[in-house]
Coordinates of C-alpha atoms in Angstrom, one line a residue:
M1 CA -26.1 0.5 22.8
A2 CA -23.3 1.3 20.4
T3 CA -24.7 -0.7 17.5
A4 CA -28.4 0.3 17.9
N5 CA -28.3 2.6 14.8
K6 CA -25.3 1.1 13.0
N7 CA -25.0 -1.9 10.6
L8 CA -21.6 -3.5 11.3
S9 CA -21.5 -4.8 7.7
D10 CA -21.6 -1.3 6.1
Y11 CA -18.4 0.1 4.6
D12 CA -17.3 2.2 1.6
K13 CA -15.5 -0.2 -0.7
N14 CA -13.7 2.8 -2.3
T15 CA -11.9 3.4 1.0
I16 CA -10.5 -0.1 1.3
P17 CA -6.9 -0.8 0.2
N18 CA -6.4 -3.5 -2.5
A19 CA -6.1 -6.7 -0.5
K20 CA -5.2 -9.1 -3.3
G21 CA -1.6 -9.7 -2.2
F22 CA -2.3 -10.1 1.5
R23 CA -2.6 -13.3 3.6
F24 CA -4.9 -13.4 6.6
G25 CA -5.3 -15.8 9.5
I26 CA -8.6 -16.3 11.2
V27 CA -8.7 -18.1 14.5
V28 CA -12.3 -19.2 15.4
S29 CA -13.6 -20.3 18.8
E30 CA -15.7 -23.4 18.6
W31 CA -17.7 -22.3 21.7
N32 CA -21.0 -20.7 20.7
D33 CA -20.3 -21.9 17.2
N34 CA -23.8 -20.8 16.0
I35 CA -22.4 -17.3 16.5
T36 CA -18.7 -17.7 15.6
E37 CA -19.6 -19.5 12.3
G38 CA -21.7 -16.4 11.3
L39 CA -18.8 -14.1 12.2
F40 CA -16.4 -16.2 10.2
K41 CA -18.7 -16.1 7.2
G42 CA -18.9 -12.3 7.4
A43 CA -15.1 -12.0 7.6
Y44 CA -14.4 -14.6 4.8
D45 CA -17.0 -13.0 2.5
A46 CA -15.6 -9.5 3.1
F47 CA -12.1 -10.7 2.3
I48 CA -13.2 -12.4 -0.9
E49 CA -15.2 -9.3 -1.9
N50 CA -12.1 -7.2 -1.5
G51 CA -9.8 -9.3 -3.6
V52 CA -8.2 -11.7 -1.1
L53 CA -7.6 -15.1 -2.8
P54 CA -9.2 -18.0 -1.0
E55 CA -5.9 -19.8 -0.6
N56 CA -4.6 -16.7 1.3
I57 CA -7.2 -17.1 4.1
I58 CA -6.0 -19.6 6.8
R59 CA -8.5 -20.8 9.3
W60 CA -7.7 -22.5 12.6
N61 CA -10.3 -23.5 15.3
V62 CA -9.7 -23.4 19.0
P63 CA -12.0 -24.8 21.7
G64 CA -13.1 -21.5 23.3
S65 CA -12.5 -17.7 23.4
F66 CA -9.8 -17.9 26.0
E67 CA -7.8 -20.1 23.7
L68 CA -7.9 -17.4 21.0
I69 CA -4.9 -15.8 22.5
Y70 CA -2.6 -18.8 22.0
G71 CA -4.1 -19.6 18.6
S72 CA -3.6 -16.0 17.5
K73 CA 0.0 -16.0 18.8
K74 CA 0.8 -19.1 16.8
M75 CA -1.1 -17.7 13.7
Q76 CA 1.2 -14.6 13.8
E77 CA 4.0 -17.0 13.1
Q78 CA 2.4 -18.2 9.8
Y79 CA 3.6 -15.3 7.6
V80 CA 0.2 -13.6 7.6
D81 CA -0.4 -9.9 7.3
A82 CA -3.0 -9.8 10.0
V83 CA -5.0 -12.1 12.2
I84 CA -8.6 -12.0 13.2
A85 CA -9.6 -13.6 16.6
I86 CA -13.3 -14.6 16.4
G87 CA -15.2 -15.6 19.6
S88 CA -18.4 -15.2 21.5
V89 CA -18.8 -14.9 25.2
I90 CA -22.4 -14.6 26.6
Q91 CA -23.2 -13.4 30.1
G92 CA -24.2 -16.3 32.4
E93 CA -24.9 -16.5 36.1
T94 CA -21.3 -16.4 37.4
K95 CA -18.3 -14.1 37.1
H96 CA -16.7 -16.5 34.6
F97 CA -17.9 -14.1 31.8
D98 CA -15.9 -11.2 33.4
F99 CA -12.7 -13.3 33.7
V100 CA -12.9 -14.6 30.2
C101 CA -13.7 -11.3 28.6
E102 CA -10.9 -9.5 30.5
G103 CA -8.4 -12.2 29.8
V104 CA -9.1 -12.4 26.1
T105 CA -9.1 -8.6 25.7
Q106 CA -5.8 -8.2 27.5
G107 CA -4.3 -11.2 25.7
I108 CA -5.1 -9.8 22.3
K109 CA -3.9 -6.4 23.3
D110 CA -0.6 -7.9 24.5
L111 CA -0.1 -9.7 21.1
N112 CA -0.6 -6.4 19.3
V113 CA 2.0 -4.7 21.6
L114 CA 4.6 -7.4 21.6
H115 CA 4.5 -8.6 17.9
N116 CA 4.5 -7.0 14.5
T117 CA 1.4 -8.7 13.0
P118 CA -1.8 -7.0 14.0
V119 CA -4.5 -9.1 15.7
I120 CA -8.1 -7.9 15.2
F121 CA -10.5 -8.4 18.2
C122 CA -13.7 -9.9 16.9
V123 CA -15.0 -11.3 20.1
L124 CA -18.6 -10.6 20.9
T125 CA -19.2 -10.0 24.6
D126 CA -23.0 -9.9 24.9
N127 CA -25.5 -10.1 27.7
T128 CA -27.8 -12.4 25.7
M129 CA -27.8 -14.9 22.9
Q130 CA -30.1 -12.6 21.0
Q131 CA -27.6 -9.7 21.1
A132 CA -25.0 -12.1 19.7
I133 CA -27.3 -13.2 16.9
E134 CA -28.0 -9.6 16.0
R135 CA -24.3 -8.9 15.6
S136 CA -23.2 -12.0 13.8
G137 CA -25.4 -11.6 10.7
G138 CA -28.6 -10.4 12.2
K139 CA -30.3 -7.0 12.3
H140 CA -27.1 -5.1 13.2
G141 CA -25.1 -6.7 10.4
N142 CA -21.9 -8.8 11.0
K143 CA -19.0 -7.9 13.3
G144 CA -17.0 -10.4 11.2
T145 CA -17.3 -8.1 8.2
E146 CA -16.2 -5.2 10.2
A147 CA -13.2 -7.2 11.5
A148 CA -12.1 -8.2 8.0
I149 CA -12.2 -4.5 6.9
A150 CA -10.1 -3.6 9.9
A151 CA -7.7 -6.4 9.1
I152 CA -7.2 -5.2 5.6
K153 CA -6.6 -1.6 6.7
M154 CA -4.1 -2.8 9.4
A155 CA -2.3 -5.0 6.9
E156 CA -1.9 -2.0 4.6
L157 CA -0.6 0.1 7.6
R158 CA 1.9 -2.6 8.5
K159 CA 3.1 -2.8 4.9
N160 CA 3.6 0.9 4.6
S161 CA 5.1 1.5 8.0

């Protein structure tokens, strides 16, 4: 397990670019909201901790993880420096899990290839609810925090390229 010995919320603040002038979009799936709200909180708190002004954080909700693709595409049009797509897909008894995970992964990849605003993939694809809890503010930290730090770094890369 990749996160077994890693806290997703750990980062060296001295290595993070100044984020005060950046605007970020966060698109949040309402499905498994007990998980996605924790991920949003991790991202939001990391942005604030690194100087992003609250008014420069735009949040939109979408019904499920599959809708993150369209929501992120529309968010890219909002003059933001980076977008975070937040979702949670948990393995069930059918192949639906595989189709949603593959579709969202490819859709977010396509947005990064086709457009100039980076989209950060913060979609948990876990086998159990417990695994999702552990990665959204539990014992492994918060993938939302990690996504916000990635968004800041990618916004800086975009600005300097």
